Amino acid sequence: VQLQASGGGLVQSGGSLRLSCIVSGTPVSVNAMAWYRQAPGKQRELIVDVTRDLVTNYADSVKGRFTVTRDNSKKMMLLQMNGLEPEDTAVYYCAANIWVNYEDAHSDDYWGQGTLVTVSS
């Protein structure tokens, strides 16, 4: 099982980007999924998580500008980012809690490789 994040790039302030995160493999279930970001010199922060039942929770810093969607059938999570600001510049990571095999006693957290978002002023 792997997570593949993509969609980062360079955008001007006020612009938009859409990130995607796809879970490869055939796990038993993909539970909560989330987007994190880590700006230069700062700690990684949770910006949004979404449960399997599509309940979302946004950080105040992105509320109203970012929208997460999730397609359980495709094992995919998208992050639509509008009104981007230079302060949003960071490496964005997707994460998911996944139960891989029926034989496993518990689920585990998996991380994607990160995708860089750069917002110019």
PDB file of N, CA, C and O in Angstrom, residues 13-84:
ATOM      1  N   SER A  13      -0.179  34.662  -5.882  1.00  0.00           N
ATOM      2  CA  SER A  13      -1.083  34.942  -4.780  1.00  0.00           C
ATOM      3  C   SER A  13      -2.504  35.169  -5.318  1.00  0.00           C
ATOM      4  O   SER A  13      -2.696  35.864  -6.325  1.00  0.00           O
ATOM      5  N   GLY A  14      -3.463  34.534  -4.659  1.00  0.00           N
ATOM      6  CA  GLY A  14      -4.841  34.593  -5.110  1.00  0.00           C
ATOM      7  C   GLY A  14      -5.243  33.471  -6.047  1.00  0.00           C
ATOM      8  O   GLY A  14      -6.427  33.301  -6.352  1.00  0.00           O
ATOM      9  N   GLY A  15      -4.273  32.704  -6.478  1.00  0.00           N
ATOM     10  CA  GLY A  15      -4.537  31.634  -7.422  1.00  0.00           C
ATOM     11  C   GLY A  15      -5.040  30.371  -6.748  1.00  0.00           C
ATOM     12  O   GLY A  15      -5.281  30.327  -5.538  1.00  0.00           O
ATOM     13  N   SER A  16      -5.176  29.336  -7.572  1.00  0.00           N
ATOM     14  CA  SER A  16      -5.736  28.066  -7.099  1.00  0.00           C
ATOM     15  C   SER A  16      -4.881  26.896  -7.565  1.00  0.00           C
ATOM     16  O   SER A  16      -4.213  26.967  -8.603  1.00  0.00           O
ATOM     17  N   LEU A  17      -4.924  25.853  -6.790  1.00  0.00           N
ATOM     18  CA  LEU A  17      -4.313  24.580  -7.149  1.00  0.00           C
ATOM     19  C   LEU A  17      -5.202  23.470  -6.602  1.00  0.00           C
ATOM     20  O   LEU A  17      -5.939  23.669  -5.631  1.00  0.00           O
ATOM     21  N   ARG A  18      -5.084  22.308  -7.219  1.00  0.00           N
ATOM     22  CA  ARG A  18      -5.792  21.145  -6.710  1.00  0.00           C
ATOM     23  C   ARG A  18      -4.797  20.006  -6.508  1.00  0.00           C
ATOM     24  O   ARG A  18      -4.102  19.615  -7.461  1.00  0.00           O
ATOM     25  N   LEU A  19      -4.743  19.523  -5.315  1.00  0.00           N
ATOM     26  CA  LEU A  19      -3.883  18.398  -4.988  1.00  0.00           C
ATOM     27  C   LEU A  19      -4.700  17.110  -4.982  1.00  0.00           C
ATOM     28  O   LEU A  19      -5.885  17.123  -4.642  1.00  0.00           O
ATOM     29  N   SER A  20      -4.043  16.036  -5.341  1.00  0.00           N
ATOM     30  CA  SER A  20      -4.711  14.745  -5.281  1.00  0.00           C
ATOM     31  C   SER A  20      -3.853  13.755  -4.508  1.00  0.00           C
ATOM     32  O   SER A  20      -2.627  13.876  -4.463  1.00  0.00           O
ATOM     33  N   CYS A  21      -4.505  12.797  -3.923  1.00  0.00           N
ATOM     34  CA  CYS A  21      -3.837  11.746  -3.158  1.00  0.00           C
ATOM     35  C   CYS A  21      -4.557  10.446  -3.470  1.00  0.00           C
ATOM     36  O   CYS A  21      -5.775  10.343  -3.285  1.00  0.00           O
ATOM     37  N   ILE A  22      -3.807   9.486  -3.957  1.00  0.00           N
ATOM     38  CA  ILE A  22      -4.389   8.209  -4.340  1.00  0.00           C
ATOM     39  C   ILE A  22      -3.711   7.093  -3.558  1.00  0.00           C
ATOM     40  O   ILE A  22      -2.486   7.056  -3.439  1.00  0.00           O
ATOM     41  N   VAL A  23      -4.529   6.206  -3.046  1.00  0.00           N
ATOM     42  CA  VAL A  23      -4.026   5.038  -2.328  1.00  0.00           C
ATOM     43  C   VAL A  23      -3.917   3.885  -3.316  1.00  0.00           C
ATOM     44  O   VAL A  23      -4.899   3.516  -3.956  1.00  0.00           O
ATOM     45  N   SER A  24      -2.719   3.356  -3.444  1.00  0.00           N
ATOM     46  CA  SER A  24      -2.524   2.217  -4.338  1.00  0.00           C
ATOM     47  C   SER A  24      -2.662   0.920  -3.552  1.00  0.00           C
ATOM     48  O   SER A  24      -2.614   0.906  -2.318  1.00  0.00           O
ATOM     49  N   GLY A  25      -2.825  -0.175  -4.271  1.00  0.00           N
ATOM     50  CA  GLY A  25      -2.978  -1.460  -3.613  1.00  0.00           C
ATOM     51  C   GLY A  25      -4.437  -1.753  -3.328  1.00  0.00           C
ATOM     52  O   GLY A  25      -5.341  -1.020  -3.734  1.00  0.00           O
ATOM     53  N   THR A  26      -4.656  -2.847  -2.619  1.00  0.00           N
ATOM     54  CA  THR A  26      -6.024  -3.277  -2.323  1.00  0.00           C
ATOM     55  C   THR A  26      -6.172  -3.514  -0.831  1.00  0.00           C
ATOM     56  O   THR A  26      -6.316  -4.662  -0.382  1.00  0.00           O
ATOM     57  N   PRO A  27      -6.163  -2.449  -0.058  1.00  0.00           N
ATOM     58  CA  PRO A  27      -6.317  -2.622   1.382  1.00  0.00           C
ATOM     59  C   PRO A  27      -7.734  -3.014   1.759  1.00  0.00           C
ATOM     60  O   PRO A  27      -8.669  -2.829   0.978  1.00  0.00           O
ATOM     61  N   VAL A  28      -7.877  -3.513   2.960  1.00  0.00           N
ATOM     62  CA  VAL A  28      -9.208  -3.864   3.452  1.00  0.00           C
ATOM     63  C   VAL A  28     -10.060  -2.603   3.575  1.00  0.00           C
ATOM     64  O   VAL A  28     -11.207  -2.572   3.146  1.00  0.00           O
ATOM     65  N   SER A  29      -9.492  -1.564   4.168  1.00  0.00           N
ATOM     66  CA  SER A  29     -10.236  -0.306   4.289  1.00  0.00           C
ATOM     67  C   SER A  29      -9.277   0.853   4.464  1.00  0.00           C
ATOM     68  O   SER A  29      -8.206   0.714   5.030  1.00  0.00           O
ATOM     69  N   VAL A  30      -9.713   1.990   3.933  1.00  0.00           N
ATOM     70  CA  VAL A  30      -8.995   3.251   4.138  1.00  0.00           C
ATOM     71  C   VAL A  30      -9.859   4.063   5.086  1.00  0.00           C
ATOM     72  O   VAL A  30     -10.982   4.438   4.739  1.00  0.00           O
ATOM     73  N   ASN A  31      -9.362   4.317   6.238  1.00  0.00           N
ATOM     74  CA  ASN A  31     -10.149   5.012   7.250  1.00  0.00           C
ATOM     75  C   ASN A  31      -9.988   6.520   7.084  1.00  0.00           C
ATOM     76  O   ASN A  31     -10.153   7.034   5.987  1.00  0.00           O
ATOM     77  N   ALA A  32      -9.627   7.233   8.123  1.00  0.00           N
ATOM     78  CA  ALA A  32      -9.477   8.678   7.998  1.00  0.00           C
ATOM     79  C   ALA A  32      -8.323   9.015   7.068  1.00  0.00           C
ATOM     80  O   ALA A  32      -7.302   8.325   7.038  1.00  0.00           O
ATOM     81  N   MET A  33      -8.506  10.085   6.303  1.00  0.00           N
ATOM     82  CA  MET A  33      -7.454  10.621   5.450  1.00  0.00           C
ATOM     83  C   MET A  33      -7.237  12.080   5.828  1.00  0.00           C
ATOM     84  O   MET A  33      -8.149  12.732   6.371  1.00  0.00           O
ATOM     85  N   ALA A  34      -6.066  12.581   5.514  1.00  0.00           N
ATOM     86  CA  ALA A  34      -5.761  13.941   5.953  1.00  0.00           C
ATOM     87  C   ALA A  34      -4.717  14.572   5.050  1.00  0.00           C
ATOM     88  O   ALA A  34      -3.943  13.880   4.384  1.00  0.00           O
ATOM     89  N   TRP A  35      -4.715  15.881   5.063  1.00  0.00           N
ATOM     90  CA  TRP A  35      -3.648  16.669   4.437  1.00  0.00           C
ATOM     91  C   TRP A  35      -2.898  17.415   5.533  1.00  0.00           C
ATOM     92  O   TRP A  35      -3.506  18.025   6.409  1.00  0.00           O
ATOM     93  N   TYR A  36      -1.598  17.347   5.436  1.00  0.00           N
ATOM     94  CA  TYR A  36      -0.705  18.105   6.304  1.00  0.00           C
ATOM     95  C   TYR A  36       0.156  18.992   5.403  1.00  0.00           C
ATOM     96  O   TYR A  36       0.271  18.761   4.203  1.00  0.00           O
ATOM     97  N   ARG A  37       0.780  19.957   6.029  1.00  0.00           N
ATOM     98  CA  ARG A  37       1.765  20.741   5.298  1.00  0.00           C
ATOM     99  C   ARG A  37       2.896  21.141   6.236  1.00  0.00           C
ATOM    100  O   ARG A  37       2.710  21.235   7.445  1.00  0.00           O
ATOM    101  N   GLN A  38       4.043  21.356   5.627  1.00  0.00           N
ATOM    102  CA  GLN A  38       5.207  21.771   6.393  1.00  0.00           C
ATOM    103  C   GLN A  38       5.902  22.887   5.640  1.00  0.00           C
ATOM    104  O   GLN A  38       6.447  22.669   4.551  1.00  0.00           O
ATOM    105  N   ALA A  39       5.851  24.060   6.232  1.00  0.00           N
ATOM    106  CA  ALA A  39       6.516  25.216   5.643  1.00  0.00           C
ATOM    107  C   ALA A  39       7.983  25.218   6.068  1.00  0.00           C
ATOM    108  O   ALA A  39       8.340  24.614   7.088  1.00  0.00           O
ATOM    109  N   PRO A  40       8.829  25.895   5.315  1.00  0.00           N
ATOM    110  CA  PRO A  40      10.252  25.938   5.668  1.00  0.00           C
ATOM    111  C   PRO A  40      10.464  26.443   7.085  1.00  0.00           C
ATOM    112  O   PRO A  40       9.934  27.486   7.474  1.00  0.00           O
ATOM    113  N   GLY A  41      11.224  25.690   7.859  1.00  0.00           N
ATOM    114  CA  GLY A  41      11.543  26.101   9.217  1.00  0.00           C
ATOM    115  C   GLY A  41      10.420  25.933  10.216  1.00  0.00           C
ATOM    116  O   GLY A  41      10.551  26.367  11.365  1.00  0.00           O
ATOM    117  N   LYS A  42       9.333  25.311   9.803  1.00  0.00           N
ATOM    118  CA  LYS A  42       8.198  25.140  10.710  1.00  0.00           C
ATOM    119  C   LYS A  42       7.850  23.666  10.864  1.00  0.00           C
ATOM    120  O   LYS A  42       8.270  22.819  10.078  1.00  0.00           O
ATOM    121  N   GLN A  43       7.067  23.391  11.878  1.00  0.00           N
ATOM    122  CA  GLN A  43       6.627  22.024  12.106  1.00  0.00           C
ATOM    123  C   GLN A  43       5.503  21.660  11.145  1.00  0.00           C
ATOM    124  O   GLN A  43       4.778  22.524  10.646  1.00  0.00           O
ATOM    125  N   ARG A  44       5.382  20.374  10.913  1.00  0.00           N
ATOM    126  CA  ARG A  44       4.286  19.898  10.087  1.00  0.00           C
ATOM    127  C   ARG A  44       2.975  20.146  10.814  1.00  0.00           C
ATOM    128  O   ARG A  44       2.859  19.910  12.017  1.00  0.00           O
ATOM    129  N   GLU A  45       1.970  20.630  10.069  1.00  0.00           N
ATOM    130  CA  GLU A  45       0.690  20.933  10.671  1.00  0.00           C
ATOM    131  C   GLU A  45      -0.440  20.246   9.906  1.00  0.00           C
ATOM    132  O   GLU A  45      -0.400  20.131   8.671  1.00  0.00           O
ATOM    133  N   LEU A  46      -1.439  19.835  10.645  1.00  0.00           N
ATOM    134  CA  LEU A  46      -2.645  19.262  10.053  1.00  0.00           C
ATOM    135  C   LEU A  46      -3.527  20.385   9.540  1.00  0.00           C
ATOM    136  O   LEU A  46      -3.832  21.323  10.284  1.00  0.00           O
ATOM    137  N   ILE A  47      -3.928  20.298   8.267  1.00  0.00           N
ATOM    138  CA  ILE A  47      -4.791  21.355   7.749  1.00  0.00           C
ATOM    139  C   ILE A  47      -6.229  20.873   7.530  1.00  0.00           C
ATOM    140  O   ILE A  47      -7.158  21.660   7.604  1.00  0.00           O
ATOM    141  N   VAL A  48      -6.407  19.599   7.254  1.00  0.00           N
ATOM    142  CA  VAL A  48      -7.757  19.072   7.134  1.00  0.00           C
ATOM    143  C   VAL A  48      -7.724  17.555   7.236  1.00  0.00           C
ATOM    144  O   VAL A  48      -6.784  16.921   6.764  1.00  0.00           O
ATOM    145  N   ASP A  49      -8.739  16.994   7.867  1.00  0.00           N
ATOM    146  CA  ASP A  49      -8.912  15.553   7.817  1.00  0.00           C
ATOM    147  C   ASP A  49     -10.345  15.224   7.436  1.00  0.00           C
ATOM    148  O   ASP A  49     -11.253  16.046   7.591  1.00  0.00           O
ATOM    149  N   VAL A  50     -10.524  14.052   6.886  1.00  0.00           N
ATOM    150  CA  VAL A  50     -11.844  13.629   6.424  1.00  0.00           C
ATOM    151  C   VAL A  50     -12.013  12.153   6.761  1.00  0.00           C
ATOM    152  O   VAL A  50     -11.155  11.330   6.443  1.00  0.00           O
ATOM    153  N   THR A  51     -13.114  11.838   7.412  1.00  0.00           N
ATOM    154  CA  THR A  51     -13.371  10.448   7.783  1.00  0.00           C
ATOM    155  C   THR A  51     -13.919   9.680   6.588  1.00  0.00           C
ATOM    156  O   THR A  51     -14.249  10.247   5.540  1.00  0.00           O
ATOM    157  N   ARG A  52     -14.039   8.391   6.794  1.00  0.00           N
ATOM    158  CA  ARG A  52     -14.601   7.554   5.743  1.00  0.00           C
ATOM    159  C   ARG A  52     -16.059   7.953   5.452  1.00  0.00           C
ATOM    160  O   ARG A  52     -16.545   7.788   4.331  1.00  0.00           O
ATOM    161  N   ASP A  53     -16.711   8.496   6.464  1.00  0.00           N
ATOM    162  CA  ASP A  53     -18.093   8.962   6.299  1.00  0.00           C
ATOM    163  C   ASP A  53     -18.165  10.401   5.807  1.00  0.00           C
ATOM    164  O   ASP A  53     -19.227  11.021   5.864  1.00  0.00           O
ATOM    165  N   LEU A  54     -17.031  10.941   5.399  1.00  0.00           N
ATOM    166  CA  LEU A  54     -16.944  12.273   4.770  1.00  0.00           C
ATOM    167  C   LEU A  54     -17.171  13.410   5.746  1.00  0.00           C
ATOM    168  O   LEU A  54     -17.554  14.517   5.336  1.00  0.00           O
ATOM    169  N   VAL A  55     -16.912  13.175   7.007  1.00  0.00           N
ATOM    170  CA  VAL A  55     -16.932  14.252   7.981  1.00  0.00           C
ATOM    171  C   VAL A  55     -15.575  14.942   7.929  1.00  0.00           C
ATOM    172  O   VAL A  55     -14.530  14.288   8.012  1.00  0.00           O
ATOM    173  N   THR A  56     -15.601  16.251   7.797  1.00  0.00           N
ATOM    174  CA  THR A  56     -14.365  17.007   7.614  1.00  0.00           C
ATOM    175  C   THR A  56     -14.075  17.896   8.817  1.00  0.00           C
ATOM    176  O   THR A  56     -14.969  18.305   9.551  1.00  0.00           O
ATOM    177  N   ASN A  57     -12.805  18.210   8.955  1.00  0.00           N
ATOM    178  CA  ASN A  57     -12.369  19.102  10.024  1.00  0.00           C
ATOM    179  C   ASN A  57     -11.204  19.920   9.481  1.00  0.00           C
ATOM    180  O   ASN A  57     -10.168  19.358   9.122  1.00  0.00           O
ATOM    181  N   TYR A  58     -11.382  21.238   9.409  1.00  0.00           N
ATOM    182  CA  TYR A  58     -10.389  22.124   8.817  1.00  0.00           C
ATOM    183  C   TYR A  58      -9.656  22.935   9.879  1.00  0.00           C
ATOM    184  O   TYR A  58     -10.246  23.364  10.870  1.00  0.00           O
ATOM    185  N   ALA A  59      -8.411  23.201   9.629  1.00  0.00           N
ATOM    186  CA  ALA A  59      -7.681  24.157  10.436  1.00  0.00           C
ATOM    187  C   ALA A  59      -8.201  25.558  10.122  1.00  0.00           C
ATOM    188  O   ALA A  59      -8.615  25.842   8.990  1.00  0.00           O
ATOM    189  N   ASP A  60      -8.158  26.421  11.112  1.00  0.00           N
ATOM    190  CA  ASP A  60      -8.657  27.783  10.910  1.00  0.00           C
ATOM    191  C   ASP A  60      -7.923  28.507   9.787  1.00  0.00           C
ATOM    192  O   ASP A  60      -8.500  29.341   9.098  1.00  0.00           O
ATOM    193  N   SER A  61      -6.662  28.171   9.602  1.00  0.00           N
ATOM    194  CA  SER A  61      -5.847  28.876   8.614  1.00  0.00           C
ATOM    195  C   SER A  61      -6.305  28.634   7.179  1.00  0.00           C
ATOM    196  O   SER A  61      -5.979  29.420   6.286  1.00  0.00           O
ATOM    197  N   VAL A  62      -7.056  27.567   6.933  1.00  0.00           N
ATOM    198  CA  VAL A  62      -7.468  27.256   5.562  1.00  0.00           C
ATOM    199  C   VAL A  62      -8.977  27.215   5.409  1.00  0.00           C
ATOM    200  O   VAL A  62      -9.486  27.087   4.285  1.00  0.00           O
ATOM    201  N   LYS A  63      -9.692  27.347   6.500  1.00  0.00           N
ATOM    202  CA  LYS A  63     -11.148  27.260   6.464  1.00  0.00           C
ATOM    203  C   LYS A  63     -11.707  28.336   5.547  1.00  0.00           C
ATOM    204  O   LYS A  63     -11.321  29.501   5.626  1.00  0.00           O
ATOM    205  N   GLY A  64     -12.613  27.918   4.663  1.00  0.00           N
ATOM    206  CA  GLY A  64     -13.216  28.856   3.736  1.00  0.00           C
ATOM    207  C   GLY A  64     -12.446  29.032   2.441  1.00  0.00           C
ATOM    208  O   GLY A  64     -12.970  29.599   1.470  1.00  0.00           O
ATOM    209  N   ARG A  65     -11.214  28.571   2.399  1.00  0.00           N
ATOM    210  CA  ARG A  65     -10.408  28.684   1.173  1.00  0.00           C
ATOM    211  C   ARG A  65     -10.107  27.319   0.563  1.00  0.00           C
ATOM    212  O   ARG A  65     -10.029  27.176  -0.655  1.00  0.00           O
ATOM    213  N   PHE A  66      -9.918  26.336   1.400  1.00  0.00           N
ATOM    214  CA  PHE A  66      -9.585  24.980   0.947  1.00  0.00           C
ATOM    215  C   PHE A  66     -10.805  24.084   1.119  1.00  0.00           C
ATOM    216  O   PHE A  66     -11.553  24.205   2.098  1.00  0.00           O
ATOM    217  N   THR A  67     -10.961  23.162   0.182  1.00  0.00           N
ATOM    218  CA  THR A  67     -12.057  22.200   0.254  1.00  0.00           C
ATOM    219  C   THR A  67     -11.523  20.806  -0.041  1.00  0.00           C
ATOM    220  O   THR A  67     -10.883  20.585  -1.081  1.00  0.00           O
ATOM    221  N   VAL A  68     -11.808  19.884   0.854  1.00  0.00           N
ATOM    222  CA  VAL A  68     -11.367  18.500   0.663  1.00  0.00           C
ATOM    223  C   VAL A  68     -12.557  17.668   0.196  1.00  0.00           C
ATOM    224  O   VAL A  68     -13.683  17.853   0.643  1.00  0.00           O
ATOM    225  N   THR A  69     -12.292  16.802  -0.747  1.00  0.00           N
ATOM    226  CA  THR A  69     -13.289  15.824  -1.180  1.00  0.00           C
ATOM    227  C   THR A  69     -12.639  14.450  -1.182  1.00  0.00           C
ATOM    228  O   THR A  69     -11.411  14.327  -1.232  1.00  0.00           O
ATOM    229  N   ARG A  70     -13.488  13.466  -1.157  1.00  0.00           N
ATOM    230  CA  ARG A  70     -12.969  12.104  -1.045  1.00  0.00           C
ATOM    231  C   ARG A  70     -13.880  11.168  -1.811  1.00  0.00           C
ATOM    232  O   ARG A  70     -15.098  11.302  -1.750  1.00  0.00           O
ATOM    233  N   ASP A  71     -13.275  10.270  -2.539  1.00  0.00           N
ATOM    234  CA  ASP A  71     -14.006   9.245  -3.273  1.00  0.00           C
ATOM    235  C   ASP A  71     -13.532   7.893  -2.758  1.00  0.00           C
ATOM    236  O   ASP A  71     -12.434   7.442  -3.105  1.00  0.00           O
ATOM    237  N   ASN A  72     -14.339   7.262  -1.936  1.00  0.00           N
ATOM    238  CA  ASN A  72     -13.920   5.990  -1.335  1.00  0.00           C
ATOM    239  C   ASN A  72     -13.761   4.887  -2.383  1.00  0.00           C
ATOM    240  O   ASN A  72     -12.879   4.034  -2.258  1.00  0.00           O
ATOM    241  N   SER A  73     -14.589   4.922  -3.404  1.00  0.00           N
ATOM    242  CA  SER A  73     -14.509   3.872  -4.417  1.00  0.00           C
ATOM    243  C   SER A  73     -13.201   3.940  -5.192  1.00  0.00           C
ATOM    244  O   SER A  73     -12.684   2.919  -5.657  1.00  0.00           O
ATOM    245  N   LYS A  74     -12.662   5.130  -5.335  1.00  0.00           N
ATOM    246  CA  LYS A  74     -11.401   5.310  -6.058  1.00  0.00           C
ATOM    247  C   LYS A  74     -10.213   5.423  -5.102  1.00  0.00           C
ATOM    248  O   LYS A  74      -9.076   5.581  -5.567  1.00  0.00           O
ATOM    249  N   LYS A  75     -10.463   5.372  -3.815  1.00  0.00           N
ATOM    250  CA  LYS A  75      -9.412   5.534  -2.815  1.00  0.00           C
ATOM    251  C   LYS A  75      -8.627   6.812  -3.082  1.00  0.00           C
ATOM    252  O   LYS A  75      -7.396   6.828  -3.093  1.00  0.00           O
ATOM    253  N   MET A  76      -9.367   7.897  -3.278  1.00  0.00           N
ATOM    254  CA  MET A  76      -8.776   9.153  -3.676  1.00  0.00           C
ATOM    255  C   MET A  76      -9.275  10.280  -2.795  1.00  0.00           C
ATOM    256  O   MET A  76     -10.436  10.309  -2.381  1.00  0.00           O
ATOM    257  N   MET A  77      -8.380  11.211  -2.537  1.00  0.00           N
ATOM    258  CA  MET A  77      -8.728  12.419  -1.788  1.00  0.00           C
ATOM    259  C   MET A  77      -8.176  13.610  -2.569  1.00  0.00           C
ATOM    260  O   MET A  77      -7.047  13.573  -3.052  1.00  0.00           O
ATOM    261  N   LEU A  78      -9.002  14.640  -2.696  1.00  0.00           N
ATOM    262  CA  LEU A  78      -8.594  15.849  -3.405  1.00  0.00           C
ATOM    263  C   LEU A  78      -8.613  17.030  -2.448  1.00  0.00           C
ATOM    264  O   LEU A  78      -9.412  17.065  -1.509  1.00  0.00           O
ATOM    265  N   LEU A  79      -7.752  17.977  -2.708  1.00  0.00           N
ATOM    266  CA  LEU A  79      -7.738  19.215  -1.943  1.00  0.00           C
ATOM    267  C   LEU A  79      -7.764  20.371  -2.926  1.00  0.00           C
ATOM    268  O   LEU A  79      -6.770  20.627  -3.614  1.00  0.00           O
ATOM    269  N   GLN A  80      -8.889  21.048  -2.996  1.00  0.00           N
ATOM    270  CA  GLN A  80      -9.016  22.239  -3.822  1.00  0.00           C
ATOM    271  C   GLN A  80      -8.595  23.436  -2.982  1.00  0.00           C
ATOM    272  O   GLN A  80      -9.197  23.704  -1.949  1.00  0.00           O
ATOM    273  N   MET A  81      -7.589  24.137  -3.452  1.00  0.00           N
ATOM    274  CA  MET A  81      -7.054  25.268  -2.708  1.00  0.00           C
ATOM    275  C   MET A  81      -7.283  26.540  -3.516  1.00  0.00           C
ATOM    276  O   MET A  81      -6.723  26.699  -4.604  1.00  0.00           O
ATOM    277  N   ASN A  82      -8.096  27.411  -2.977  1.00  0.00           N
ATOM    278  CA  ASN A  82      -8.396  28.685  -3.611  1.00  0.00           C
ATOM    279  C   ASN A  82      -7.874  29.821  -2.747  1.00  0.00           C
ATOM    280  O   ASN A  82      -7.633  29.647  -1.557  1.00  0.00           O
ATOM    281  N   GLY A  83      -7.720  30.970  -3.354  1.00  0.00           N
ATOM    282  CA  GLY A  83      -7.244  32.121  -2.594  1.00  0.00           C
ATOM    283  C   GLY A  83      -5.906  31.883  -1.934  1.00  0.00           C
ATOM    284  O   GLY A  83      -5.684  32.299  -0.795  1.00  0.00           O
ATOM    285  N   LEU A  84      -5.009  31.262  -2.667  1.00  0.00           N
ATOM    286  CA  LEU A  84      -3.715  30.934  -2.078  1.00  0.00           C
ATOM    287  C   LEU A  84      -2.927  32.192  -1.738  1.00  0.00           C
ATOM    288  O   LEU A  84      -2.976  33.196  -2.465  1.00  0.00           O
TER     289      LEU A  84
END
